[in-house]
PDB file of C-alpha atoms (C1' of nucleotides) in Angstrom:
ATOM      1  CA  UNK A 594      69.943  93.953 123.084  1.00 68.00           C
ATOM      2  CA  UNK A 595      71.725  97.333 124.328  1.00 80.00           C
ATOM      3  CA  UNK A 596      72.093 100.609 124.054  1.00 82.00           C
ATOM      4  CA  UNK A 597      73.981 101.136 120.837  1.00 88.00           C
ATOM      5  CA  UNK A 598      74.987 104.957 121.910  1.00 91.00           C
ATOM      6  CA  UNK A 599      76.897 103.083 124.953  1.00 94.00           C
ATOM      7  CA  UNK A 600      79.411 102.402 122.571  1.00 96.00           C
ATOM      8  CA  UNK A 601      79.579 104.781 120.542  1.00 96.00           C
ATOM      9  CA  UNK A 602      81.889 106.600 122.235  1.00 95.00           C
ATOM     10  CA  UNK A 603      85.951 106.461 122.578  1.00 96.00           C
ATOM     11  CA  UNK A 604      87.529 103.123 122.699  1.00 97.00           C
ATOM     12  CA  UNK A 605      88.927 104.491 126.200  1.00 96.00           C
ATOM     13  CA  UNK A 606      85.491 105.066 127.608  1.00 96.00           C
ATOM     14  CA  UNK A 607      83.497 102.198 126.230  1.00 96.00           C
ATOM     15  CA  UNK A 608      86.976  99.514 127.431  1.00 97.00           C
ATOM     16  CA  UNK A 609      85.800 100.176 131.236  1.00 96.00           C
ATOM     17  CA  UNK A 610      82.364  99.300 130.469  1.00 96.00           C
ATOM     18  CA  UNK A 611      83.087  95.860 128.767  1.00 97.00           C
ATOM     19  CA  UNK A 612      84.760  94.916 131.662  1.00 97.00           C
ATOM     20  CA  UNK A 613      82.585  92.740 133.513  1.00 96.00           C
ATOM     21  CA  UNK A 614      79.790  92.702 130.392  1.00 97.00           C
ATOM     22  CA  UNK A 615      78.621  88.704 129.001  1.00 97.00           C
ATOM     23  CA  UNK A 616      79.380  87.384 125.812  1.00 97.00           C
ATOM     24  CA  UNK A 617      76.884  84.802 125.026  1.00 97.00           C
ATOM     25  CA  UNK A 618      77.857  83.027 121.904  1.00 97.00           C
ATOM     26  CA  UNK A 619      75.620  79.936 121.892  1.00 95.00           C
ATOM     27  CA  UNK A 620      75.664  78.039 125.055  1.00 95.00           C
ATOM     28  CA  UNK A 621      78.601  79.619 126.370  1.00 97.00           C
ATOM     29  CA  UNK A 622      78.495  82.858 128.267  1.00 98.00           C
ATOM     30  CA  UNK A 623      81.693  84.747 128.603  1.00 98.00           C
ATOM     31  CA  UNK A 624      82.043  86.933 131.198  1.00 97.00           C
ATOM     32  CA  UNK A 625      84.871  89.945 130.282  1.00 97.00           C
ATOM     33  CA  UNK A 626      87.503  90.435 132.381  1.00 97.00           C
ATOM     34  CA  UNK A 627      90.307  92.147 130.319  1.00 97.00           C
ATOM     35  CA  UNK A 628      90.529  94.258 127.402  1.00 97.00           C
ATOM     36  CA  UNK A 629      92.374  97.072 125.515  1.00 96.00           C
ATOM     37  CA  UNK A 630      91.509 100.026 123.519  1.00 97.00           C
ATOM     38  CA  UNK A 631      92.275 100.604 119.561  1.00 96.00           C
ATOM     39  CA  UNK A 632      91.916 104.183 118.471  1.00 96.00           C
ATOM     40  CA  UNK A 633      91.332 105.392 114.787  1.00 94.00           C
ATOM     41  CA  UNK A 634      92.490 106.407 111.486  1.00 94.00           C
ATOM     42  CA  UNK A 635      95.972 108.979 112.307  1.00 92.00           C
ATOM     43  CA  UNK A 636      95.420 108.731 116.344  1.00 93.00           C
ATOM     44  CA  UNK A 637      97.246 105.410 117.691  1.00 94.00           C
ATOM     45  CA  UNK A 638     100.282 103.661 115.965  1.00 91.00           C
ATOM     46  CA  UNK A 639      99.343 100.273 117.306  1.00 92.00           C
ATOM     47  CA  UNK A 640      96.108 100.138 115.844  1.00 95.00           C
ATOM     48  CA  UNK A 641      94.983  98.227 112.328  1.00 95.00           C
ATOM     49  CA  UNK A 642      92.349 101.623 111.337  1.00 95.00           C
ATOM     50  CA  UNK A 643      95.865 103.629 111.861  1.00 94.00           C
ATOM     51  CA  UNK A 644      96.445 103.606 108.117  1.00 92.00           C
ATOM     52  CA  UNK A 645      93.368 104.300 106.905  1.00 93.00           C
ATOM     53  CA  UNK A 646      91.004 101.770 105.533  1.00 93.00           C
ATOM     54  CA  UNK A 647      91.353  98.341 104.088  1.00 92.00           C
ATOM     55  CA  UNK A 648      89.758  95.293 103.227  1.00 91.00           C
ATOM     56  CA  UNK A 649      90.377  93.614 106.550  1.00 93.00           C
ATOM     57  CA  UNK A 650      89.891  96.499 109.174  1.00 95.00           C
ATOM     58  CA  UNK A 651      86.761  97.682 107.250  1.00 95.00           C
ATOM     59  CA  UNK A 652      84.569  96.504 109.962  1.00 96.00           C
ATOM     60  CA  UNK A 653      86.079  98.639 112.394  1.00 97.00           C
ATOM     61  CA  UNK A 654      84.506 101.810 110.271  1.00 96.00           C
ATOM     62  CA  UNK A 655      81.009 100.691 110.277  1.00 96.00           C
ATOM     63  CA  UNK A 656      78.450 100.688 112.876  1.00 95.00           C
ATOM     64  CA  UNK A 657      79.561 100.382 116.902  1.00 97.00           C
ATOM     65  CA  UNK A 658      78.169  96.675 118.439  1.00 96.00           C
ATOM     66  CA  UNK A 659      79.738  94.975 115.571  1.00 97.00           C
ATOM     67  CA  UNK A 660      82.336  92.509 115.807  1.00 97.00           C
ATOM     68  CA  UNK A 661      85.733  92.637 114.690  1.00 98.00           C
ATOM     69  CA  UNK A 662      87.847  89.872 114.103  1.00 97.00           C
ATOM     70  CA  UNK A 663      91.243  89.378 112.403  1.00 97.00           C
ATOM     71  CA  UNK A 664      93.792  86.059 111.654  1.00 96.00           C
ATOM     72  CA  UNK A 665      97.321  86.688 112.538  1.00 95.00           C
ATOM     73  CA  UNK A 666     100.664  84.592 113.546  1.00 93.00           C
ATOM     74  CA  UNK A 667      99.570  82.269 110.289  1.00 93.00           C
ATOM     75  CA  UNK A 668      97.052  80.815 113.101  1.00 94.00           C
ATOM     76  CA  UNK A 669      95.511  82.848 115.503  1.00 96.00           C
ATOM     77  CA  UNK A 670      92.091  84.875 115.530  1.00 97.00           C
ATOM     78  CA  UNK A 671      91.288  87.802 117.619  1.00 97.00           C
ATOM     79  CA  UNK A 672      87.900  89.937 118.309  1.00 98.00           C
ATOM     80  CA  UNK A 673      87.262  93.321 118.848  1.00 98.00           C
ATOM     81  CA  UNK A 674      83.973  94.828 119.986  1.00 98.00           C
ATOM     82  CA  UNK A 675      83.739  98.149 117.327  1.00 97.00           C
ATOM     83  CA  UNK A 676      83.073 101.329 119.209  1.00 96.00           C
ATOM     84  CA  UNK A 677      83.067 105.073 118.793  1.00 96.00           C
ATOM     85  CA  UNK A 678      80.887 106.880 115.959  1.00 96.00           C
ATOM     86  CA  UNK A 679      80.545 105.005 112.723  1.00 95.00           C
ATOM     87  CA  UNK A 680      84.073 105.950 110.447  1.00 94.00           C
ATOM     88  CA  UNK A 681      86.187 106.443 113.263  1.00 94.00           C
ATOM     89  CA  UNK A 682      87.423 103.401 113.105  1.00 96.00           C
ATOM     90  CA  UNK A 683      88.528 102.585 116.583  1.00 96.00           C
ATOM     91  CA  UNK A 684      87.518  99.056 118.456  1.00 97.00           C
ATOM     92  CA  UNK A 685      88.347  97.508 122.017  1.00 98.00           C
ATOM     93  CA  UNK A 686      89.970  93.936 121.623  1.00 97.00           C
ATOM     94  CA  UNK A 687      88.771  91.260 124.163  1.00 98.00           C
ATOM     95  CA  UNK A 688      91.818  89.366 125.806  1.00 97.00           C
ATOM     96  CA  UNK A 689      90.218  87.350 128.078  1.00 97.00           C
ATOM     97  CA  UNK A 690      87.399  86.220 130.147  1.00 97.00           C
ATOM     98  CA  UNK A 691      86.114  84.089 132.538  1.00 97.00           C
ATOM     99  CA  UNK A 692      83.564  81.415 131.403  1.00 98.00           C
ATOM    100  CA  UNK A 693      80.856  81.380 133.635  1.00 97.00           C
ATOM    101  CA  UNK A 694      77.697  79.381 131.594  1.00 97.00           C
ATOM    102  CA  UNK A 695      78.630  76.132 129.013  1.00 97.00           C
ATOM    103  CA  UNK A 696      82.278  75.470 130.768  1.00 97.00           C
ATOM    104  CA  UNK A 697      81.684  71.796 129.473  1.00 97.00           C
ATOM    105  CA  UNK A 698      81.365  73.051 125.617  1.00 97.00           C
ATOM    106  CA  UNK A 699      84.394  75.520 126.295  1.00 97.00           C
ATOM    107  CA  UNK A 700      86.436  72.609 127.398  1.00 97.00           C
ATOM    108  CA  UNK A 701      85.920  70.901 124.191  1.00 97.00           C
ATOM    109  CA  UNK A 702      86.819  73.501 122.355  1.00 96.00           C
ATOM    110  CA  UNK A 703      90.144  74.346 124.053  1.00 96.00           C
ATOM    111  CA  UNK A 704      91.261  70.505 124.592  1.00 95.00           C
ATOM    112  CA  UNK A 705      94.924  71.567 125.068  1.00 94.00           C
ATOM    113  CA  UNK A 706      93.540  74.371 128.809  1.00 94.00           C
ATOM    114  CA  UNK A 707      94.943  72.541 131.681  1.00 90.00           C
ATOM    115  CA  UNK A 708      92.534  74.075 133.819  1.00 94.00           C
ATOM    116  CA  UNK A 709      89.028  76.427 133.620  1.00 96.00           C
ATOM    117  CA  UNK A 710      90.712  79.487 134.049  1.00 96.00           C
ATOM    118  CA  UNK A 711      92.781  79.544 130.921  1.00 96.00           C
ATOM    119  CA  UNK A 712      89.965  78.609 129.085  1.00 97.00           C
ATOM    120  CA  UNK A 713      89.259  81.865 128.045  1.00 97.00           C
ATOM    121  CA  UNK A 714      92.736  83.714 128.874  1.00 96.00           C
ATOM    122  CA  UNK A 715      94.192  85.289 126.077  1.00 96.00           C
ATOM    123  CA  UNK A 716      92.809  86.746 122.879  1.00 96.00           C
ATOM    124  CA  UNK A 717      92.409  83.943 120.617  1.00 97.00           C
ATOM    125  CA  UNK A 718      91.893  81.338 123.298  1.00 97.00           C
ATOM    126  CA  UNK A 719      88.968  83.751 124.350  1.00 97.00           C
ATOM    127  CA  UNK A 720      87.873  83.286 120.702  1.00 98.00           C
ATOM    128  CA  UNK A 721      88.232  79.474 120.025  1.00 98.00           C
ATOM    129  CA  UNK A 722      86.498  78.935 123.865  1.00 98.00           C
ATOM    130  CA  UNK A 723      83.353  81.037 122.213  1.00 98.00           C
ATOM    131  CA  UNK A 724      83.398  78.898 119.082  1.00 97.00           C
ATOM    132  CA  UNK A 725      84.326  82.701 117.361  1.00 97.00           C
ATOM    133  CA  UNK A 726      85.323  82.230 113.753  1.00 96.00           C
ATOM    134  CA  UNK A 727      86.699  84.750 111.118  1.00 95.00           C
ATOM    135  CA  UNK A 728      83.348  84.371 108.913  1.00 94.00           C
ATOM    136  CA  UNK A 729      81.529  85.947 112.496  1.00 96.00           C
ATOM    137  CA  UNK A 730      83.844  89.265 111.880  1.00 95.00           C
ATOM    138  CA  UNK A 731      80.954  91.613 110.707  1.00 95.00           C
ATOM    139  CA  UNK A 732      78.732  90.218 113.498  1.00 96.00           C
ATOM    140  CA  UNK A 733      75.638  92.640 115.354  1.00 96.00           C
ATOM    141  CA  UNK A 734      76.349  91.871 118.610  1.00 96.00           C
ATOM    142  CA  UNK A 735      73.066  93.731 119.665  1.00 93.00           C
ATOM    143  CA  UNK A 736      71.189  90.512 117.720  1.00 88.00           C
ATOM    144  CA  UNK A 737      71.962  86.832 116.939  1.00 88.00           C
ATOM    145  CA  UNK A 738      73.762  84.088 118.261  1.00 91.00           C
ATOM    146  CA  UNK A 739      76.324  86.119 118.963  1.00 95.00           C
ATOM    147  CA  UNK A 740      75.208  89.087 121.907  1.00 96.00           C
ATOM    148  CA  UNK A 741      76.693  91.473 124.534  1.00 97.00           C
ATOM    149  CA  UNK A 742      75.055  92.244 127.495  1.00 95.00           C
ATOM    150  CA  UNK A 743      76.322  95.510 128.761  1.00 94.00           C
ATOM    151  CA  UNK A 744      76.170  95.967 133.140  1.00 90.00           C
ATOM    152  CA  UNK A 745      74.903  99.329 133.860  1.00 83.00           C
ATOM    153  CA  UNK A 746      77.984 100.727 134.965  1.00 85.00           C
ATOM    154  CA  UNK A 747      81.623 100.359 134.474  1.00 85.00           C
ATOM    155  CA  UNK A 748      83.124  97.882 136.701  1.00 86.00           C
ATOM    156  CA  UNK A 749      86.027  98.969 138.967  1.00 93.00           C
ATOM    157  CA  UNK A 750      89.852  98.395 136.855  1.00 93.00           C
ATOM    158  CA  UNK A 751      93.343  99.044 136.383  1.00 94.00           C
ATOM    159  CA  UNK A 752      94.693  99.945 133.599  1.00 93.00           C
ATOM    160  CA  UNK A 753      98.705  99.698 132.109  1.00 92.00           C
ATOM    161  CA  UNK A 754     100.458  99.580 128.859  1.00 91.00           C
ATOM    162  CA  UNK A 755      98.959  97.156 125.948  1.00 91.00           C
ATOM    163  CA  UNK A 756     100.447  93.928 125.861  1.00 86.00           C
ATOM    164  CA  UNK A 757     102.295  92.844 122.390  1.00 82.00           C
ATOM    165  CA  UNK A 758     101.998  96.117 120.406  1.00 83.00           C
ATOM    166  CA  UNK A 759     105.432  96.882 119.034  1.00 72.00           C
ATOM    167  CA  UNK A 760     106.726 100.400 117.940  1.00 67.00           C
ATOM    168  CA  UNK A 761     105.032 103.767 118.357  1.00 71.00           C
ATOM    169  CA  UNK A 762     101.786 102.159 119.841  1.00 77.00           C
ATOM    170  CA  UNK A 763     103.057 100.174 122.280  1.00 78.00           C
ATOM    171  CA  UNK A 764     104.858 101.016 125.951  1.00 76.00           C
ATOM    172  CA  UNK A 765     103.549 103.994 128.407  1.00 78.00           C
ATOM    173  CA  UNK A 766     102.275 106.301 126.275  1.00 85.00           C
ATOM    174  CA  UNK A 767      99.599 104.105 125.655  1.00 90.00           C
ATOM    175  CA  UNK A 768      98.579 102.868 128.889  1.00 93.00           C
ATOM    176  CA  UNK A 769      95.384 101.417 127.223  1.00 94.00           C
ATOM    177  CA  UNK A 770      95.000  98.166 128.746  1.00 95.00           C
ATOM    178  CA  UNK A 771      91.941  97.426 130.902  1.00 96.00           C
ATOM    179  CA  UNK A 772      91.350  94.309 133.250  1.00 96.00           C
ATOM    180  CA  UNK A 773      89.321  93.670 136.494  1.00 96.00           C
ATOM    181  CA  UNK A 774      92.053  93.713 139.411  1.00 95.00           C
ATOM    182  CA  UNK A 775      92.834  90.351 141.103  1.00 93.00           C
ATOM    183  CA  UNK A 776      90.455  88.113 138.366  1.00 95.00           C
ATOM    184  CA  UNK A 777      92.385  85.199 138.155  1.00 94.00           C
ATOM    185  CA  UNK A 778      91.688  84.934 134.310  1.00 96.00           C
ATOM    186  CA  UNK A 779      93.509  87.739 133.666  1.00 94.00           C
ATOM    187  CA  UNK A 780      96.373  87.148 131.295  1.00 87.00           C
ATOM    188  CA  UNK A 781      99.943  87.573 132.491  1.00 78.00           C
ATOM    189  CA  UNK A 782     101.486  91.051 131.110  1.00 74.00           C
ATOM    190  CA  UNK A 783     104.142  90.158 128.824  1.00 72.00           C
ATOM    191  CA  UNK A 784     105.884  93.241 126.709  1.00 66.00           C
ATOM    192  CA  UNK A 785     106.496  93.167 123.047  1.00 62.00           C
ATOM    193  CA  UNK A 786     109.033  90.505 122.252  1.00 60.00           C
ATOM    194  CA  UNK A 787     111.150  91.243 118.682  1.00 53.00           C
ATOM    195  CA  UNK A 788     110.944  88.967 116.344  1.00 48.00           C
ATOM    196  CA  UNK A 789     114.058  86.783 115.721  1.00 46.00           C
ATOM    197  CA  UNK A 790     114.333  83.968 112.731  1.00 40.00           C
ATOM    198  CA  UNK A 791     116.893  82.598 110.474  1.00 39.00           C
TER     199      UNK A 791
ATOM    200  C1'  DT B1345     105.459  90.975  92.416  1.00 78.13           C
ATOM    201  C1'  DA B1346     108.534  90.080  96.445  1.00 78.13           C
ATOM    202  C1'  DT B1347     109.454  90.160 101.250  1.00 78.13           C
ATOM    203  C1'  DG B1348     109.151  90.718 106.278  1.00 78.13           C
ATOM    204  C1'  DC B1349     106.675  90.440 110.304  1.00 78.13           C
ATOM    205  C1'  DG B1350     102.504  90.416 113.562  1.00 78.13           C
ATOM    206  C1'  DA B1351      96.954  92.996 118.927  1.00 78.13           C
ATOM    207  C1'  DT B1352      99.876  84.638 119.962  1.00 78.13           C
ATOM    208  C1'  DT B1353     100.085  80.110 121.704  1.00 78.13           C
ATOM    209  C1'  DG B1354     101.965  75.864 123.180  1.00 78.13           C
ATOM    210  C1'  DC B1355     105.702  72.671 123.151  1.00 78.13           C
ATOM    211  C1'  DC B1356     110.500  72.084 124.118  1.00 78.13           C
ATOM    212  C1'  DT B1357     114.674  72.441 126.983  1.00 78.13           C
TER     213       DT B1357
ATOM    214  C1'  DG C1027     112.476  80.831 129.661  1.00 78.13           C
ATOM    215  C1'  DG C1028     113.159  80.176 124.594  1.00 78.13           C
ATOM    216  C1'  DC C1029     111.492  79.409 120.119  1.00 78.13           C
ATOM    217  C1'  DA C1030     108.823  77.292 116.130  1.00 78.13           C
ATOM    218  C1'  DA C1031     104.484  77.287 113.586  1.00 78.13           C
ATOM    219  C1'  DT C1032     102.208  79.557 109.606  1.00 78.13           C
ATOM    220  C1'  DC C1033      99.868  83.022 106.281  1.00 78.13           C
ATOM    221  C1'  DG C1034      97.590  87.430 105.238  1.00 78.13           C
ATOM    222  C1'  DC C1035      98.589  92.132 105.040  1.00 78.13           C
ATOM    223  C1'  DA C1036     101.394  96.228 104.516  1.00 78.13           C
ATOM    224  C1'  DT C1037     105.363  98.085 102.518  1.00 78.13           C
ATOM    225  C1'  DA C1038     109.037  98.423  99.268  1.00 78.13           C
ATOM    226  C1'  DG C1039     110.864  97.790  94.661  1.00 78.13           C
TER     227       DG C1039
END
DNA sequence: TATGCGATTGCCT
DNA sequence: GGCAATCGCATAG
């Protein structure tokens, strides 16, 4: 359990705070080491609430301490702890972590990590390490199997442009990326990449 | 209804 | 370092 007015604040004041924060899921216990902030409806280009609501991003309007979670790239699934007032819409996606409790059930999981500290590095390897499916999008994170355990204060962080967000919500005028300086499970920063196919 | 591309990852060269 | 895999969602017609 935690205080559910913690988050419900701006994704840019609650991403500090999830930084360092446990995700148990189970037996494994994530700790947080990088995230980035989502706005809401008519505030941030790069976010999925930008356009006002729909069937997938719906979670993102309701109550903060949910969880959000989305399937993209045909194969990947990402999660996003919802924050700010209920029908603002704005979230802070989790893009990796260090696992510090089950390390034997996250290896498992992510049978193609050549070593524990890309277990959990990167969004939807953090998610597959947790055992995170879309069905859990929806998710109280205050109760059940899934729970976050909030530290009392934010931890100390840097902060740059988001990593993969193309056109008006990506690059400096976003700088909404969060991660713990020098944590080795830190994914590398790699800008937006255009999309090329026959 | 049709079409293009994404808050990515892992294998290939 | 480059690129394929793979499908739901948003946008255009």
């Amino acid at each position: 359990m935690f205080d559910r007015s913690l988050l419900a604040r701006s994704a840019v004041e609650v991403a500090p705070l999830l930084l360092g924060a446990h995700l148990v899921s189970g037996d494994v216990t994530l700790r947080i080491t990088e995230v980035e902030a989502y706005l809401g409806v008519g505030e941030d280009p790069g976010s999925h609430s930008f356009r006002g609501k729909t069937r997938r991003n719906e979670v993102m309007f309701g109550e903060p301490g949910h969880l959000y979670t989305y399937f993209t790239y045909g194969m990947h699934v990402c999660a996003n702890v919802v924050c700010s007032p209920a029908g603002s819409a704005s979230a802070v996606l989790l893009r990796a972590g260090e696992i510090i409790e089950g390390v034997d059930v996250a290896r498992a999981r992510r049978l193609t990590s050549k070593s524990d500290v890309d277990l959990a590095r990167g969004p939807a390897r953090l998610v597959v390490a947790l055992g995170i499916t879309l069905a859990d999008g929806g998710a109280d994170l205050a109760a059940g199997p899934l729970r976050l355990e909030l530290p009392a204060e934010a931890s100390a962080h840097s902060t740059s442009a988001r990593t993969g967000v193309s056109g008006g919500g990506g690059g400096e005028a976003y700088p909404w990326r969060f991660w713990i300086p020098g944590d080795p499970t830190v994914s590398p920063y790699k800008a937006h990449t255009p999309k090329k196919r026959s």
